[in-house]
Amino acid sequence: MMKIEMPLAVRKIINRLEESGYEAYAVGGCIRDSVMKKVPSDWDICTSSLPEETLKSLGAENIIKNGMKHGTVTVRVDGENYEITTFRTDGDYLDNRHPESVTFVRDLREDLARRDFTMNALAYSEKRGMQDYFDGLTDIKNGIVRCVGSPDRRFGEDALRILRALRFASVLGFEIEKKTAKSIHKNACLLQNISVERVMSEFVKILCGKNAEKVLLEYGDVVGEILPEVRKMIGFEQRNPHHIYDVWTHTVKVIAGVKPEKTMRLSALFHDMGKPSAFKLDEKGVGHFKGHPDISEKIAESELKRLKSDNKTIKDVCKLVKYHDVRPYTDKSIRRYIANVGMDMFEDMLELKRADTMAQSPAYFEETIRHIDFLEKMYRAEKNKNNDFTLKTLKINGEDMKNMGITDGRMIGYCLNSILLKVIDGELENEREILLKYAEEIKKSIG
């Protein structure tokens, strides 16, 4: 019999409920993870006891009763919270997210039948062993995401399960079973009924999964329900010798080419989103996308705000998108480029540029890669010289401007930024006396 190692607190709770004459099991994701030799992030417990019976069995100490209407009692043991939920069946899901009612039952199978995927419909106790009514262990072994029962019904009950299926496929590298996949495409529109916060949380996990490329290519229509601009990208041929993929396929390959971290994956997602709007054919029938980074940046800012992303992520993604296609060649223009991107983000920019290049035609990318290598060399040299290219590293500041008689805030900013630009361009050394002397010249020039 398969044995699952459970935390002592979970064993204590289950034992207390069993001693009171009820069935109790660890259930869901914690069992799935344990079977896959992963450490569960939390442990959920289900039981045949009604909420009041659960309270009586466990005692009132350290009990949170907020979820009792839905059958959930939370108990705190050894500093950790554990949710204990009565076996139940769900009523109608009118909002594609929450049941209108729940009915408590005494049969474990009825409870597991309402769950999303077979891999999550597993329950275990030391006394009764593994309970697997829907062949979840086989699906885990074979790497399959399969709905319990009717996929249309499962997704109609809770449309967020559509993204959860894609997330399991992306993060775990599982395949989505055919009927489940067909239902995902059919019901993708139901995502419009889900809060953007929940959608964004799942979507970022999909983007950062090891199997993101395959999932995004197969389910671009689902992504289009989250980001409508994606619909324009799918199948949009670039008609340019530098590109061998349509805009969406190119984008997905760039996503797969950067590290699996939120800002990088989102930057890759948005970097060419403005291309369909910027597309123009020249007299030879070659496609061009002049200005697409600015359009992409505006889309990124608008969509990330709509999806309620945090401000830092929005700022960082927009910066990488805005400057991803800049190709400076002179020392001065390269230093300005580094300054615009920021020393703290320039390695991310280089990574995005490399991934962008490698997702283009192999006939052309060698020269571009050499240029990116040169940019990295210049960046390393400036970094080794501790050149940060920001106002905070100048050897003079606003107080110095005030001491010189420049008191207007806007004028102080103008002077300091003018001085910084001279330092970036290599026309002034970042030495206090030199900068003060130049500041005096600026003061004289502005009267």
PDB file of C-alpha atoms in Angstrom, residues 169-345:
ATOM      1  CA  ALA A 169       0.582  21.597 -18.151  1.00  0.00           C
ATOM      2  CA  SER A 170       3.142  24.415 -18.188  1.00  0.00           C
ATOM      3  CA  VAL A 171       4.667  24.017 -14.727  1.00  0.00           C
ATOM      4  CA  LEU A 172       4.610  20.201 -14.507  1.00  0.00           C
ATOM      5  CA  GLY A 173       5.156  19.508 -18.197  1.00  0.00           C
ATOM      6  CA  PHE A 174       1.928  17.456 -18.365  1.00  0.00           C
ATOM      7  CA  GLU A 175      -0.226  16.892 -21.464  1.00  0.00           C
ATOM      8  CA  ILE A 176      -3.862  17.967 -21.380  1.00  0.00           C
ATOM      9  CA  GLU A 177      -6.189  15.085 -22.218  1.00  0.00           C
ATOM     10  CA  LYS A 178      -8.081  15.521 -25.531  1.00  0.00           C
ATOM     11  CA  LYS A 179     -11.612  15.985 -24.184  1.00  0.00           C
ATOM     12  CA  THR A 180     -10.334  18.365 -21.537  1.00  0.00           C
ATOM     13  CA  ALA A 181      -8.351  20.312 -24.163  1.00  0.00           C
ATOM     14  CA  LYS A 182     -11.346  20.543 -26.490  1.00  0.00           C
ATOM     15  CA  SER A 183     -13.470  21.885 -23.654  1.00  0.00           C
ATOM     16  CA  ILE A 184     -10.828  24.473 -22.756  1.00  0.00           C
ATOM     17  CA  HIS A 185     -10.954  25.927 -26.275  1.00  0.00           C
ATOM     18  CA  LYS A 186     -14.759  25.789 -26.239  1.00  0.00           C
ATOM     19  CA  ASN A 187     -15.174  27.484 -22.866  1.00  0.00           C
ATOM     20  CA  ALA A 188     -12.283  29.979 -22.921  1.00  0.00           C
ATOM     21  CA  CYS A 189     -14.751  32.869 -23.161  1.00  0.00           C
ATOM     22  CA  LEU A 190     -15.913  32.088 -19.606  1.00  0.00           C
ATOM     23  CA  LEU A 191     -12.662  33.639 -18.341  1.00  0.00           C
ATOM     24  CA  GLN A 192     -14.342  37.001 -18.839  1.00  0.00           C
ATOM     25  CA  ASN A 193     -16.359  36.205 -15.704  1.00  0.00           C
ATOM     26  CA  ILE A 194     -13.276  35.763 -13.495  1.00  0.00           C
ATOM     27  CA  SER A 195     -11.613  38.572 -11.533  1.00  0.00           C
ATOM     28  CA  VAL A 196      -8.498  39.947 -13.209  1.00  0.00           C
ATOM     29  CA  GLU A 197      -6.460  39.380 -10.043  1.00  0.00           C
ATOM     30  CA  ARG A 198      -7.126  35.635 -10.118  1.00  0.00           C
ATOM     31  CA  VAL A 199      -6.533  35.488 -13.869  1.00  0.00           C
ATOM     32  CA  MET A 200      -3.229  37.338 -13.592  1.00  0.00           C
ATOM     33  CA  SER A 201      -1.995  35.134 -10.763  1.00  0.00           C
ATOM     34  CA  GLU A 202      -2.542  31.949 -12.785  1.00  0.00           C
ATOM     35  CA  PHE A 203      -1.357  33.472 -16.063  1.00  0.00           C
ATOM     36  CA  VAL A 204       2.036  34.492 -14.660  1.00  0.00           C
ATOM     37  CA  LYS A 205       2.552  30.920 -13.432  1.00  0.00           C
ATOM     38  CA  ILE A 206       1.734  29.656 -16.931  1.00  0.00           C
ATOM     39  CA  LEU A 207       4.241  32.080 -18.453  1.00  0.00           C
ATOM     40  CA  CYS A 208       6.966  30.967 -16.048  1.00  0.00           C
ATOM     41  CA  GLY A 209       6.438  27.225 -16.462  1.00  0.00           C
ATOM     42  CA  LYS A 210       9.032  24.955 -18.037  1.00  0.00           C
ATOM     43  CA  ASN A 211       6.542  23.918 -20.717  1.00  0.00           C
ATOM     44  CA  ALA A 212       5.269  27.464 -21.406  1.00  0.00           C
ATOM     45  CA  GLU A 213       6.233  27.436 -25.096  1.00  0.00           C
ATOM     46  CA  LYS A 214       4.114  24.397 -25.941  1.00  0.00           C
ATOM     47  CA  VAL A 215       1.141  25.539 -23.870  1.00  0.00           C
ATOM     48  CA  LEU A 216       1.116  29.089 -25.247  1.00  0.00           C
ATOM     49  CA  LEU A 217       1.335  27.893 -28.845  1.00  0.00           C
ATOM     50  CA  GLU A 218      -1.480  25.381 -28.371  1.00  0.00           C
ATOM     51  CA  TYR A 219      -3.725  27.716 -26.385  1.00  0.00           C
ATOM     52  CA  GLY A 220      -3.156  31.127 -27.944  1.00  0.00           C
ATOM     53  CA  ASP A 221      -6.934  31.535 -28.156  1.00  0.00           C
ATOM     54  CA  VAL A 222      -7.146  31.249 -24.368  1.00  0.00           C
ATOM     55  CA  VAL A 223      -4.408  33.878 -23.954  1.00  0.00           C
ATOM     56  CA  GLY A 224      -6.430  36.046 -26.334  1.00  0.00           C
ATOM     57  CA  GLU A 225      -9.276  36.019 -23.818  1.00  0.00           C
ATOM     58  CA  ILE A 226      -6.880  37.530 -21.272  1.00  0.00           C
ATOM     59  CA  LEU A 227      -5.081  39.880 -23.681  1.00  0.00           C
ATOM     60  CA  PRO A 228      -7.194  40.681 -26.762  1.00  0.00           C
ATOM     61  CA  GLU A 229      -4.165  42.054 -28.663  1.00  0.00           C
ATOM     62  CA  VAL A 230      -2.823  38.501 -28.834  1.00  0.00           C
ATOM     63  CA  ARG A 231      -5.578  37.617 -31.295  1.00  0.00           C
ATOM     64  CA  LYS A 232      -4.016  40.013 -33.809  1.00  0.00           C
ATOM     65  CA  MET A 233      -0.597  38.379 -33.345  1.00  0.00           C
ATOM     66  CA  ILE A 234      -1.670  34.788 -33.999  1.00  0.00           C
ATOM     67  CA  GLY A 235      -0.941  33.947 -37.626  1.00  0.00           C
ATOM     68  CA  PHE A 236       0.266  37.495 -38.428  1.00  0.00           C
ATOM     69  CA  GLU A 237       3.036  36.891 -40.969  1.00  0.00           C
ATOM     70  CA  GLN A 238       5.882  39.392 -40.745  1.00  0.00           C
ATOM     71  CA  ARG A 239       6.848  39.225 -44.429  1.00  0.00           C
ATOM     72  CA  ASN A 240      10.414  40.190 -43.611  1.00  0.00           C
ATOM     73  CA  PRO A 241      13.548  38.136 -44.391  1.00  0.00           C
ATOM     74  CA  HIS A 242      14.763  38.581 -40.820  1.00  0.00           C
ATOM     75  CA  HIS A 243      11.752  36.653 -39.522  1.00  0.00           C
ATOM     76  CA  ILE A 244      10.705  33.052 -40.074  1.00  0.00           C
ATOM     77  CA  TYR A 245       7.727  32.991 -37.678  1.00  0.00           C
ATOM     78  CA  ASP A 246       4.428  34.812 -37.365  1.00  0.00           C
ATOM     79  CA  VAL A 247       4.334  37.419 -34.599  1.00  0.00           C
ATOM     80  CA  TRP A 248       2.770  35.124 -31.977  1.00  0.00           C
ATOM     81  CA  THR A 249       5.097  32.179 -32.608  1.00  0.00           C
ATOM     82  CA  HIS A 250       8.105  34.515 -32.528  1.00  0.00           C
ATOM     83  CA  THR A 251       6.834  36.020 -29.250  1.00  0.00           C
ATOM     84  CA  VAL A 252       6.335  32.622 -27.622  1.00  0.00           C
ATOM     85  CA  LYS A 253       9.849  31.550 -28.578  1.00  0.00           C
ATOM     86  CA  VAL A 254      11.227  34.741 -27.028  1.00  0.00           C
ATOM     87  CA  ILE A 255       9.247  34.000 -23.852  1.00  0.00           C
ATOM     88  CA  ALA A 256      10.819  30.543 -23.730  1.00  0.00           C
ATOM     89  CA  GLY A 257      14.245  32.078 -24.354  1.00  0.00           C
ATOM     90  CA  VAL A 258      14.373  34.254 -21.230  1.00  0.00           C
ATOM     91  CA  LYS A 259      14.609  33.161 -17.610  1.00  0.00           C
ATOM     92  CA  PRO A 260      11.350  31.982 -15.988  1.00  0.00           C
ATOM     93  CA  GLU A 261      10.793  35.126 -13.936  1.00  0.00           C
ATOM     94  CA  LYS A 262       7.714  37.353 -14.009  1.00  0.00           C
ATOM     95  CA  THR A 263       9.207  40.599 -15.333  1.00  0.00           C
ATOM     96  CA  MET A 264      11.275  38.897 -18.018  1.00  0.00           C
ATOM     97  CA  ARG A 265       8.464  36.652 -19.254  1.00  0.00           C
ATOM     98  CA  LEU A 266       5.982  39.548 -19.329  1.00  0.00           C
ATOM     99  CA  SER A 267       8.486  41.750 -21.175  1.00  0.00           C
ATOM    100  CA  ALA A 268       8.961  39.027 -23.767  1.00  0.00           C
ATOM    101  CA  LEU A 269       5.184  38.655 -24.055  1.00  0.00           C
ATOM    102  CA  PHE A 270       4.615  42.355 -24.737  1.00  0.00           C
ATOM    103  CA  HIS A 271       7.796  43.266 -26.646  1.00  0.00           C
ATOM    104  CA  ASP A 272       6.258  42.887 -30.134  1.00  0.00           C
ATOM    105  CA  MET A 273       2.567  43.223 -29.288  1.00  0.00           C
ATOM    106  CA  GLY A 274       2.419  46.478 -31.247  1.00  0.00           C
ATOM    107  CA  LYS A 275       3.696  44.940 -34.478  1.00  0.00           C
ATOM    108  CA  PRO A 276       0.312  44.248 -36.125  1.00  0.00           C
ATOM    109  CA  SER A 277      -0.646  47.913 -35.621  1.00  0.00           C
ATOM    110  CA  ALA A 278       2.721  49.192 -36.884  1.00  0.00           C
ATOM    111  CA  PHE A 279       2.944  46.902 -39.943  1.00  0.00           C
ATOM    112  CA  LYS A 280       3.593  48.486 -43.329  1.00  0.00           C
ATOM    113  CA  LEU A 281       4.723  46.979 -46.639  1.00  0.00           C
ATOM    114  CA  ASP A 282       7.354  48.773 -48.719  1.00  0.00           C
ATOM    115  CA  GLU A 283       7.379  48.942 -52.517  1.00  0.00           C
ATOM    116  CA  LYS A 284       9.160  45.578 -52.660  1.00  0.00           C
ATOM    117  CA  GLY A 285       6.530  43.856 -50.544  1.00  0.00           C
ATOM    118  CA  VAL A 286       8.765  43.653 -47.455  1.00  0.00           C
ATOM    119  CA  GLY A 287       7.124  44.166 -44.072  1.00  0.00           C
ATOM    120  CA  HIS A 288       8.365  46.824 -41.633  1.00  0.00           C
ATOM    121  CA  PHE A 289       7.285  47.717 -38.092  1.00  0.00           C
ATOM    122  CA  LYS A 290       8.568  51.241 -37.475  1.00  0.00           C
ATOM    123  CA  GLY A 291       7.637  52.502 -34.024  1.00  0.00           C
ATOM    124  CA  HIS A 292       6.390  49.154 -32.771  1.00  0.00           C
ATOM    125  CA  PRO A 293       8.295  49.321 -29.439  1.00  0.00           C
ATOM    126  CA  ASP A 294       6.450  52.531 -28.457  1.00  0.00           C
ATOM    127  CA  ILE A 295       3.105  51.001 -29.405  1.00  0.00           C
ATOM    128  CA  SER A 296       3.995  47.817 -27.519  1.00  0.00           C
ATOM    129  CA  GLU A 297       4.982  49.837 -24.453  1.00  0.00           C
ATOM    130  CA  LYS A 298       1.615  51.620 -24.415  1.00  0.00           C
ATOM    131  CA  ILE A 299      -0.210  48.299 -24.742  1.00  0.00           C
ATOM    132  CA  ALA A 300       1.876  46.802 -21.930  1.00  0.00           C
ATOM    133  CA  GLU A 301       1.184  49.709 -19.600  1.00  0.00           C
ATOM    134  CA  SER A 302      -2.551  49.722 -20.338  1.00  0.00           C
ATOM    135  CA  GLU A 303      -3.037  45.962 -20.086  1.00  0.00           C
ATOM    136  CA  LEU A 304      -0.901  45.451 -16.996  1.00  0.00           C
ATOM    137  CA  LYS A 305      -2.815  48.214 -15.236  1.00  0.00           C
ATOM    138  CA  ARG A 306      -6.107  46.600 -16.275  1.00  0.00           C
ATOM    139  CA  LEU A 307      -4.849  43.273 -14.929  1.00  0.00           C
ATOM    140  CA  LYS A 308      -3.895  45.082 -11.693  1.00  0.00           C
ATOM    141  CA  SER A 309      -0.213  44.248 -11.819  1.00  0.00           C
ATOM    142  CA  ASP A 310       1.997  45.980  -9.270  1.00  0.00           C
ATOM    143  CA  ASN A 311       3.577  49.323 -10.193  1.00  0.00           C
ATOM    144  CA  LYS A 312       7.181  48.100 -10.163  1.00  0.00           C
ATOM    145  CA  THR A 313       6.410  45.281 -12.574  1.00  0.00           C
ATOM    146  CA  ILE A 314       4.592  47.690 -14.893  1.00  0.00           C
ATOM    147  CA  LYS A 315       7.492  50.151 -14.813  1.00  0.00           C
ATOM    148  CA  ASP A 316      10.170  47.512 -15.416  1.00  0.00           C
ATOM    149  CA  VAL A 317       8.256  45.708 -18.176  1.00  0.00           C
ATOM    150  CA  CYS A 318       7.503  48.956 -19.984  1.00  0.00           C
ATOM    151  CA  LYS A 319      11.152  49.982 -19.866  1.00  0.00           C
ATOM    152  CA  LEU A 320      12.366  46.684 -21.329  1.00  0.00           C
ATOM    153  CA  VAL A 321       9.682  46.768 -24.023  1.00  0.00           C
ATOM    154  CA  LYS A 322      10.379  50.406 -24.945  1.00  0.00           C
ATOM    155  CA  TYR A 323      14.124  49.953 -25.409  1.00  0.00           C
ATOM    156  CA  HIS A 324      14.363  46.344 -26.610  1.00  0.00           C
ATOM    157  CA  ASP A 325      14.894  47.249 -30.273  1.00  0.00           C
ATOM    158  CA  VAL A 326      17.398  50.101 -29.817  1.00  0.00           C
ATOM    159  CA  ARG A 327      20.693  49.409 -31.610  1.00  0.00           C
ATOM    160  CA  PRO A 328      23.360  51.936 -30.602  1.00  0.00           C
ATOM    161  CA  TYR A 329      26.813  51.713 -32.182  1.00  0.00           C
ATOM    162  CA  THR A 330      28.919  54.685 -31.006  1.00  0.00           C
ATOM    163  CA  ASP A 331      30.438  54.810 -27.532  1.00  0.00           C
ATOM    164  CA  LYS A 332      28.338  57.869 -26.686  1.00  0.00           C
ATOM    165  CA  SER A 333      25.058  56.336 -27.873  1.00  0.00           C
ATOM    166  CA  ILE A 334      25.796  53.082 -26.045  1.00  0.00           C
ATOM    167  CA  ARG A 335      26.414  54.916 -22.768  1.00  0.00           C
ATOM    168  CA  ARG A 336      23.170  56.838 -23.232  1.00  0.00           C
ATOM    169  CA  TYR A 337      21.405  53.554 -23.945  1.00  0.00           C
ATOM    170  CA  ILE A 338      22.783  52.025 -20.750  1.00  0.00           C
ATOM    171  CA  ALA A 339      21.694  55.135 -18.843  1.00  0.00           C
ATOM    172  CA  ASN A 340      18.155  55.007 -20.267  1.00  0.00           C
ATOM    173  CA  VAL A 341      17.734  51.334 -19.422  1.00  0.00           C
ATOM    174  CA  GLY A 342      19.577  51.577 -16.109  1.00  0.00           C
ATOM    175  CA  MET A 343      22.616  49.672 -14.917  1.00  0.00           C
ATOM    176  CA  ASP A 344      20.368  47.599 -12.638  1.00  0.00           C
ATOM    177  CA  MET A 345      18.280  46.351 -15.581  1.00  0.00           C
TER     178      MET A 345
END
